[in-house]
Amino acid sequence: MNQHVKLNRRAFVIGTAAAGAGLALGFNLPFGPTVARAADGSPEINAWVVIRPDDTVVIRIARSEMGQGSLTGLAQLVAEELECDWSKVTTEYPTPGQSAARGRPWGDFSTGGSRGIRGSHDYVRKGGATARLMLIQAAANEWKVPASECSAANSIITHLPTGRTTTYGKMAEAAAKLSPPSDVKLKDAKDWKIAGKGLKRLDTADKTTGAMVYGIDFKLPGMLNAAIKDCPVFGGKLKSFDEAKIANMKGVKKVVRVGDSGVAVVADTWWHAKTALDALPIEWDEGPNAKTSSETISKWLAEGLEPSQTAFVGNKNGDAPAEISRAAKVVEAVYNYPYQNQATMEPMNATALHTGDKLDVWCGTQNGEAAFATAVQASGLSADKCDVHKLILGGGFGRRGQSDYVRQAVLIAKQMPGTPIKLLWSREEDMQHGFYHPVTQCRMVGAFDADNNLTALRMRISGQSILARLRPEAMINGMDPATFQGLAPSGEAVIGYSIPNLLIEHSMRNPHVPPGFWRGVNINPNTIYLESFMDELAHAVGQDPLAFRRKLMSGHPKHLAVLNAVAERIGWDKPPPQGVYRGLAQVMGYGSYVAGAAEISVTDGSKIKVHRIVAATDPGYVVNPAQVERQVAGSFVYGLSALFYGGCTVKDGRIEQTNFDTYNSMRISEMPKVETILMPSGGFWGGVGEPTIGVAAPAVLNAYFAATGKRIRSVPLRQQNIGFA
Amino acid sequence: MANLTINGKKIEIDVEPDTPLLWAIRENIGLTGTKYGCGIAQCGACTVHVDGVAMRSCGMLVSEADGKAITTIEGLAADGKLHKVQQAWIDHDVPQCGYCQTGMIMAVAALLKDTPKPTDEEINEAITNICRCGTFAQVREAIHAVANA
Ligand code: FES
Ligand code: FES
């Protein structure tokens, strides 16, 4: 694909004027008689659709592709309404700089929270539909017939009464000059021909030949390479470094300070830069956190589990504490979840060229607009002098929503005006300077009446808030609503149980380790806590875990439907094969309902073989079933890697894990068979990249209990000497 | 100075002999399909063929590669035709982010050369590359498809 859109100057100016009129989301930009053009001169029908004379359809995609497939899915949605020939579709990214200059015709670029499709399906489809109507109108005008007598399919426009035809490529110029219709009707999902189908991804070929250019591969003439070290203790500073010691090392061009906490070596090759950086004597001011450890953090969090400690209330009905105090039977357990690194396969990197009066950045980012804002700020230039050119990501998982590496690249490039600088982190830097899955602990308390009915549940989470650090503006009266993912009373992550007395609270404690988004984020710990404990409660009263859950789920039919689907497929009502044990879990997150069932066997109490996973998901609509299946299967790899091998520990204020030898990831031999049940029920749009990860760990942990009678309440398993068989 | 034979071409590069082969390939020769993931022979993203054997190029020095025939992902296709593993990767839509996949493809191509019809066990033994996106199900499916073609 093309790396970015180049617009000619004229188009740029017109777009800016349109933005001044306060119009947004490119499908209704009134370009009037003057046409915006792509770099090759082809006309924009609107901001989403460019059509070349040879009938190639270029669909603009604002969200980032990081493996999740939404580049293809979004193109399917546009193409569906456009009625174009799918075999002639190609895609390109607009740049955040163009977006800013044109009044954000592409809307939000941010690609996280499983929002890629569900957050933009409406306006991208309108973009496609509007373009189709304009193309039809252009043909009707040429033929001097009413547009109502014409229809379009497969990039061909037909005048129905006469059978006359023309193509999109021929009509594009004329269509681009028309005013867009103000009212477009979108198709019903049942009439989809391109969307809803498991079409092949558009970005595969180059990924098999080595031709795909990721940020790490990007090159410019005269480019130099930078390796960086930031203070290993978060919040610490760079004191000094002895440049003279490495000045004569091969390839070294310059050693530069990066902000107040980093130092970078710039050299002809990255290998030279890294080798010199490793030899550079550096003194750090490690700051106030230099003594912090996992133990001190854990102790602080444990205090937050005490009912006497203040806490935000995320969900409440009835009076759980009172009910617990008078219950016939009380069950209690404490769980915890560690820091996790996203560990994208491609380490953080960005290339920047600062000429003194202009800045360009090339990088993989999940949030082009945030990267742009960061780049502008670090550059010292005005926004109209800067741009960010997005490249395909070698993994994101939430990490590349942060722009710290963009800021560093700009700060380095600014000190070497006119020289393009590619900054690449070593894996070690990447492991130790993340924005980590936040750490939490949780005390679960359940109460039963004399007839073994669950009458109360209290869930006290203690630990770190992501929003407090990264998006304080999204906090609600000091509370971080994202902490209650999967546990909320309403919204996109609702708890699936009705319990007469319920209290879910968060005692916020924010250690110095930077927290961040991480595939699924808080549904990972929260679903382990809730779904493991549901199992504990069921066993405490001698009930079947499925039957126990079902009794509490009648008010949550969509949650129940996915749970029932996995139970049925795995054969819950029949005994498993000899030596095989089963576990279940369900959750709602990112607007979708998911459930998982696992079949495992355990050798010597510590070697787990995951034989089979059944996963059901109801995301409302499925735009590409093949890609959804891959997201579901991938969620188990990511989720089970975190459960078995993950966990970042803190010592002397820094993260101890430095590479895949200490922060391992699942291999193909450990991969279970995953059967996916897609059951879109319509009427809502949920995400697919993240929700399923929530059930991966608890389904396996519940199966482990079934196999061994031992309840695991702590992650990762490697710290308990439990591993894959 | 090092004399390397890469994808059938002899190339002389100005590089210290203790440079990891990975970085010589990426930076001195300029072939960037071979990826950096860990630098410590853990992930397999940097897999190339050295005299027909799959090797993690980050763990091999340029001096050790001297005189050996090295094939990178760019040299896998022959006579303008994709290697059957590359083609299977396209047919089975294997890559997600794709970053690990060039190394994965090189590892699989070497496996299939020695073991044209691998069992699941043989796949488990030979393919130890990390894929954070979790494409393993498609990888396995595509390997079997090539083997049974
Ligand atoms: S980069 Fe060589 S094995 Fe990871
Ligand atoms: S496809 Fe992304 S790491 Fe394997």
mmCIF file of N, CA and C in Angstrom, chain A residues 65 67-73 76 86 197-208 212 623-631 633-634, chain B residues 82 84-98 100-101 104-105 131 133-143 145-146:
data_model
loop_
_atom_site.group_PDB
_atom_site.id
_atom_site.type_symbol
_atom_site.label_atom_id
_atom_site.label_comp_id
_atom_site.label_asym_id
_atom_site.label_seq_id
_atom_site.Cartn_x
_atom_site.Cartn_y
_atom_site.Cartn_z
ATOM 1 N N GLU A 65 -3.459 -0.214 11.137
ATOM 2 C CA GLU A 65 -3.433 -1.677 11.015
ATOM 3 C C GLU A 65 -2.244 -2.217 11.805
ATOM 4 N N GLY A 67 -2.321 -5.704 12.693
ATOM 5 C CA GLY A 67 -2.490 -7.145 12.675
ATOM 6 C C GLY A 67 -3.932 -7.555 12.907
ATOM 7 N N GLN A 68 -4.710 -6.624 13.451
ATOM 8 C CA GLN A 68 -6.085 -6.966 13.837
ATOM 9 C C GLN A 68 -7.023 -7.046 12.652
ATOM 10 N N GLY A 69 -6.582 -6.560 11.486
ATOM 11 C CA GLY A 69 -7.386 -6.744 10.278
ATOM 12 C C GLY A 69 -8.401 -5.663 10.004
ATOM 13 N N SER A 70 -8.417 -4.601 10.787
ATOM 14 C CA SER A 70 -9.477 -3.621 10.556
ATOM 15 C C SER A 70 -9.218 -2.783 9.302
ATOM 16 N N LEU A 71 -7.995 -2.761 8.809
ATOM 17 C CA LEU A 71 -7.743 -2.116 7.513
ATOM 18 C C LEU A 71 -8.634 -2.767 6.452
ATOM 19 N N THR A 72 -8.647 -4.083 6.468
ATOM 20 C CA THR A 72 -9.461 -4.819 5.501
ATOM 21 C C THR A 72 -10.943 -4.686 5.839
ATOM 22 N N GLY A 73 -11.279 -4.792 7.100
ATOM 23 C CA GLY A 73 -12.680 -4.712 7.516
ATOM 24 C C GLY A 73 -13.297 -3.363 7.188
ATOM 25 N N GLN A 76 -13.887 -3.102 3.586
ATOM 26 C CA GLN A 76 -15.080 -3.875 3.214
ATOM 27 C C GLN A 76 -16.354 -3.049 3.428
ATOM 28 N N TRP A 86 -14.406 -5.338 -5.638
ATOM 29 C CA TRP A 86 -13.468 -5.577 -4.522
ATOM 30 C C TRP A 86 -12.064 -5.881 -5.026
ATOM 31 N N LYS A 197 -18.341 -10.961 4.972
ATOM 32 C CA LYS A 197 -17.725 -12.142 4.345
ATOM 33 C C LYS A 197 -16.278 -12.289 4.832
ATOM 34 N N GLY A 198 -15.833 -13.517 4.879
ATOM 35 C CA GLY A 198 -14.461 -13.782 5.344
ATOM 36 C C GLY A 198 -13.436 -13.554 4.249
ATOM 37 N N LEU A 199 -13.439 -12.357 3.688
ATOM 38 C CA LEU A 199 -12.508 -12.067 2.586
ATOM 39 C C LEU A 199 -11.076 -12.072 3.090
ATOM 40 N N LYS A 200 -10.162 -12.337 2.164
ATOM 41 C CA LYS A 200 -8.731 -12.294 2.491
ATOM 42 C C LYS A 200 -8.320 -10.868 2.828
ATOM 43 N N ARG A 201 -7.344 -10.781 3.693
ATOM 44 C CA ARG A 201 -6.800 -9.467 4.044
ATOM 45 C C ARG A 201 -6.164 -8.808 2.822
ATOM 46 N N LEU A 202 -6.134 -7.480 2.833
ATOM 47 C CA LEU A 202 -5.559 -6.743 1.704
ATOM 48 C C LEU A 202 -4.052 -6.557 1.840
ATOM 49 N N ASP A 203 -3.504 -6.867 3.016
ATOM 50 C CA ASP A 203 -2.112 -6.489 3.282
ATOM 51 C C ASP A 203 -1.191 -7.693 3.452
ATOM 52 N N THR A 204 -1.570 -8.830 2.866
ATOM 53 C CA THR A 204 -0.815 -10.054 3.149
ATOM 54 C C THR A 204 0.435 -10.242 2.292
ATOM 55 N N ALA A 205 0.322 -9.983 0.996
ATOM 56 C CA ALA A 205 1.400 -10.386 0.083
ATOM 57 C C ALA A 205 2.769 -9.872 0.541
ATOM 58 N N ASP A 206 2.867 -8.580 0.833
ATOM 59 C CA ASP A 206 4.166 -8.017 1.210
ATOM 60 C C ASP A 206 4.675 -8.565 2.535
ATOM 61 N N LYS A 207 3.770 -9.097 3.336
ATOM 62 C CA LYS A 207 4.194 -9.654 4.625
ATOM 63 C C LYS A 207 4.831 -11.031 4.459
ATOM 64 N N THR A 208 4.705 -11.609 3.263
ATOM 65 C CA THR A 208 5.301 -12.933 3.045
ATOM 66 C C THR A 208 6.616 -12.855 2.270
ATOM 67 N N MET A 212 7.155 -5.679 3.025
ATOM 68 C CA MET A 212 6.393 -4.751 3.869
ATOM 69 C C MET A 212 7.353 -3.879 4.670
ATOM 70 N N VAL A 623 -18.050 -8.193 10.515
ATOM 71 C CA VAL A 623 -17.709 -7.626 9.212
ATOM 72 C C VAL A 623 -16.832 -8.583 8.405
ATOM 73 N N ASN A 624 -15.962 -9.330 9.115
ATOM 74 C CA ASN A 624 -15.137 -10.310 8.415
ATOM 75 C C ASN A 624 -14.928 -11.513 9.336
ATOM 76 N N PRO A 625 -15.755 -12.541 9.151
ATOM 77 C CA PRO A 625 -15.702 -13.674 10.087
ATOM 78 C C PRO A 625 -14.332 -14.338 10.170
ATOM 79 N N ALA A 626 -13.595 -14.383 9.049
ATOM 80 C CA ALA A 626 -12.276 -15.026 9.069
ATOM 81 C C ALA A 626 -11.338 -14.253 9.989
ATOM 82 N N GLN A 627 -11.415 -12.928 9.933
ATOM 83 C CA GLN A 627 -10.542 -12.119 10.787
ATOM 84 C C GLN A 627 -10.998 -12.157 12.237
ATOM 85 N N VAL A 628 -12.300 -12.231 12.455
ATOM 86 C CA VAL A 628 -12.784 -12.328 13.835
ATOM 87 C C VAL A 628 -12.273 -13.629 14.453
ATOM 88 N N GLU A 629 -12.333 -14.705 13.689
ATOM 89 C CA GLU A 629 -11.819 -15.981 14.204
ATOM 90 C C GLU A 629 -10.343 -15.869 14.572
ATOM 91 N N ARG A 630 -9.597 -15.157 13.748
ATOM 92 C CA ARG A 630 -8.164 -14.996 14.047
ATOM 93 C C ARG A 630 -7.950 -14.150 15.296
ATOM 94 N N GLN A 631 -8.797 -13.160 15.487
ATOM 95 C CA GLN A 631 -8.682 -12.347 16.700
ATOM 96 C C GLN A 631 -9.020 -13.174 17.933
ATOM 97 N N ALA A 633 -8.727 -16.540 18.260
ATOM 98 C CA ALA A 633 -7.640 -17.497 18.510
ATOM 99 C C ALA A 633 -6.418 -16.762 19.054
ATOM 100 N N GLY A 634 -6.102 -15.611 18.456
ATOM 101 C CA GLY A 634 -4.949 -14.824 18.897
ATOM 102 C C GLY A 634 -5.097 -14.368 20.339
ATOM 103 N N LEU B 82 6.700 -17.258 -6.243
ATOM 104 C CA LEU B 82 6.777 -17.384 -4.796
ATOM 105 C C LEU B 82 7.100 -18.822 -4.413
ATOM 106 N N LYS B 84 6.556 -22.157 -2.299
ATOM 107 C CA LYS B 84 5.246 -22.745 -1.964
ATOM 108 C C LYS B 84 4.791 -22.378 -0.554
ATOM 109 N N VAL B 85 5.732 -22.128 0.325
ATOM 110 C CA VAL B 85 5.331 -21.721 1.680
ATOM 111 C C VAL B 85 4.771 -20.297 1.658
ATOM 112 N N GLN B 86 5.425 -19.415 0.918
ATOM 113 C CA GLN B 86 4.895 -18.051 0.798
ATOM 114 C C GLN B 86 3.486 -18.080 0.210
ATOM 115 N N GLN B 87 3.322 -18.893 -0.842
ATOM 116 C CA GLN B 87 2.016 -18.984 -1.490
ATOM 117 C C GLN B 87 0.964 -19.518 -0.514
ATOM 118 N N ALA B 88 1.349 -20.516 0.259
ATOM 119 C CA ALA B 88 0.400 -21.078 1.244
ATOM 120 C C ALA B 88 0.046 -20.030 2.295
ATOM 121 N N TRP B 89 1.017 -19.199 2.645
ATOM 122 C CA TRP B 89 0.755 -18.142 3.631
ATOM 123 C C TRP B 89 -0.290 -17.161 3.088
ATOM 124 N N ILE B 90 -0.232 -16.909 1.796
ATOM 125 C CA ILE B 90 -1.226 -16.026 1.180
ATOM 126 C C ILE B 90 -2.576 -16.754 1.095
ATOM 127 N N ASP B 91 -2.541 -17.997 0.626
ATOM 128 C CA ASP B 91 -3.794 -18.743 0.465
ATOM 129 C C ASP B 91 -4.526 -18.924 1.794
ATOM 130 N N HIS B 92 -3.773 -19.081 2.876
ATOM 131 C CA HIS B 92 -4.397 -19.331 4.175
ATOM 132 C C HIS B 92 -4.451 -18.064 5.028
ATOM 133 N N ASP B 93 -4.099 -16.941 4.425
ATOM 134 C CA ASP B 93 -4.225 -15.657 5.126
ATOM 135 C C ASP B 93 -3.588 -15.747 6.516
ATOM 136 N N VAL B 94 -2.349 -16.203 6.547
ATOM 137 C CA VAL B 94 -1.701 -16.483 7.833
ATOM 138 C C VAL B 94 -1.318 -15.218 8.614
ATOM 139 N N PRO B 95 -0.638 -14.247 7.995
ATOM 140 C CA PRO B 95 -0.097 -13.155 8.814
ATOM 141 C C PRO B 95 -1.165 -12.278 9.461
ATOM 142 N N GLN B 96 -0.892 -11.871 10.664
ATOM 143 C CA GLN B 96 -1.681 -10.781 11.253
ATOM 144 C C GLN B 96 -0.826 -9.520 11.117
ATOM 145 N N CYS B 97 -0.089 -9.121 12.161
ATOM 146 C CA CYS B 97 0.774 -7.952 11.938
ATOM 147 C C CYS B 97 1.865 -8.293 10.936
ATOM 148 N N GLY B 98 2.239 -9.554 10.876
ATOM 149 C CA GLY B 98 3.192 -10.001 9.869
ATOM 150 C C GLY B 98 4.642 -9.909 10.266
ATOM 151 N N CYS B 100 6.510 -11.245 12.528
ATOM 152 C CA CYS B 100 7.244 -12.490 12.792
ATOM 153 C C CYS B 100 7.261 -13.410 11.577
ATOM 154 N N GLN B 101 6.454 -13.067 10.560
ATOM 155 C CA GLN B 101 6.133 -14.079 9.553
ATOM 156 C C GLN B 101 7.265 -14.380 8.575
ATOM 157 N N MET B 104 9.125 -16.869 10.371
ATOM 158 C CA MET B 104 8.309 -18.082 10.458
ATOM 159 C C MET B 104 8.372 -18.840 9.127
ATOM 160 N N ILE B 105 8.215 -18.099 8.039
ATOM 161 C CA ILE B 105 8.233 -18.730 6.712
ATOM 162 C C ILE B 105 9.589 -19.393 6.459
ATOM 163 N N CYS B 131 5.131 -15.730 17.998
ATOM 164 C CA CYS B 131 4.198 -14.860 17.290
ATOM 165 C C CYS B 131 3.282 -14.266 18.331
ATOM 166 N N CYS B 133 0.961 -12.083 17.892
ATOM 167 C CA CYS B 133 -0.420 -11.972 17.404
ATOM 168 C C CYS B 133 -1.165 -13.291 17.549
ATOM 169 N N GLY B 134 -0.439 -14.395 17.577
ATOM 170 C CA GLY B 134 -1.092 -15.681 17.787
ATOM 171 C C GLY B 134 -1.631 -16.323 16.531
ATOM 172 N N THR B 135 -0.787 -16.430 15.498
ATOM 173 C CA THR B 135 -1.237 -16.995 14.222
ATOM 174 C C THR B 135 -1.024 -18.514 14.142
ATOM 175 N N PHE B 136 -0.735 -19.160 15.246
ATOM 176 C CA PHE B 136 -0.280 -20.555 15.206
ATOM 177 C C PHE B 136 -1.249 -21.504 14.500
ATOM 178 N N ALA B 137 -2.544 -21.290 14.700
ATOM 179 C CA ALA B 137 -3.508 -22.199 14.070
ATOM 180 C C ALA B 137 -3.385 -22.127 12.552
ATOM 181 N N GLN B 138 -3.254 -20.910 12.018
ATOM 182 C CA GLN B 138 -3.122 -20.752 10.568
ATOM 183 C C GLN B 138 -1.766 -21.256 10.076
ATOM 184 N N VAL B 139 -0.732 -21.068 10.899
ATOM 185 C CA VAL B 139 0.593 -21.562 10.520
ATOM 186 C C VAL B 139 0.535 -23.079 10.347
ATOM 187 N N ARG B 140 -0.051 -23.741 11.324
ATOM 188 C CA ARG B 140 -0.124 -25.208 11.271
ATOM 189 C C ARG B 140 -0.942 -25.657 10.051
ATOM 190 N N GLU B 141 -2.065 -25.009 9.878
ATOM 191 C CA GLU B 141 -2.944 -25.355 8.759
ATOM 192 C C GLU B 141 -2.214 -25.179 7.420
ATOM 193 N N ALA B 142 -1.488 -24.088 7.292
ATOM 194 C CA ALA B 142 -0.791 -23.820 6.029
ATOM 195 C C ALA B 142 0.350 -24.820 5.803
ATOM 196 N N ILE B 143 1.033 -25.207 6.867
ATOM 197 C CA ILE B 143 2.118 -26.201 6.720
ATOM 198 C C ILE B 143 1.535 -27.508 6.193
ATOM 199 N N ALA B 145 -1.150 -27.932 4.582
ATOM 200 C CA ALA B 145 -1.647 -27.751 3.209
ATOM 201 C C ALA B 145 -0.508 -27.884 2.202
ATOM 202 N N VAL B 146 0.645 -27.289 2.516
ATOM 203 C CA VAL B 146 1.790 -27.419 1.609
ATOM 204 C C VAL B 146 2.228 -28.880 1.535
#
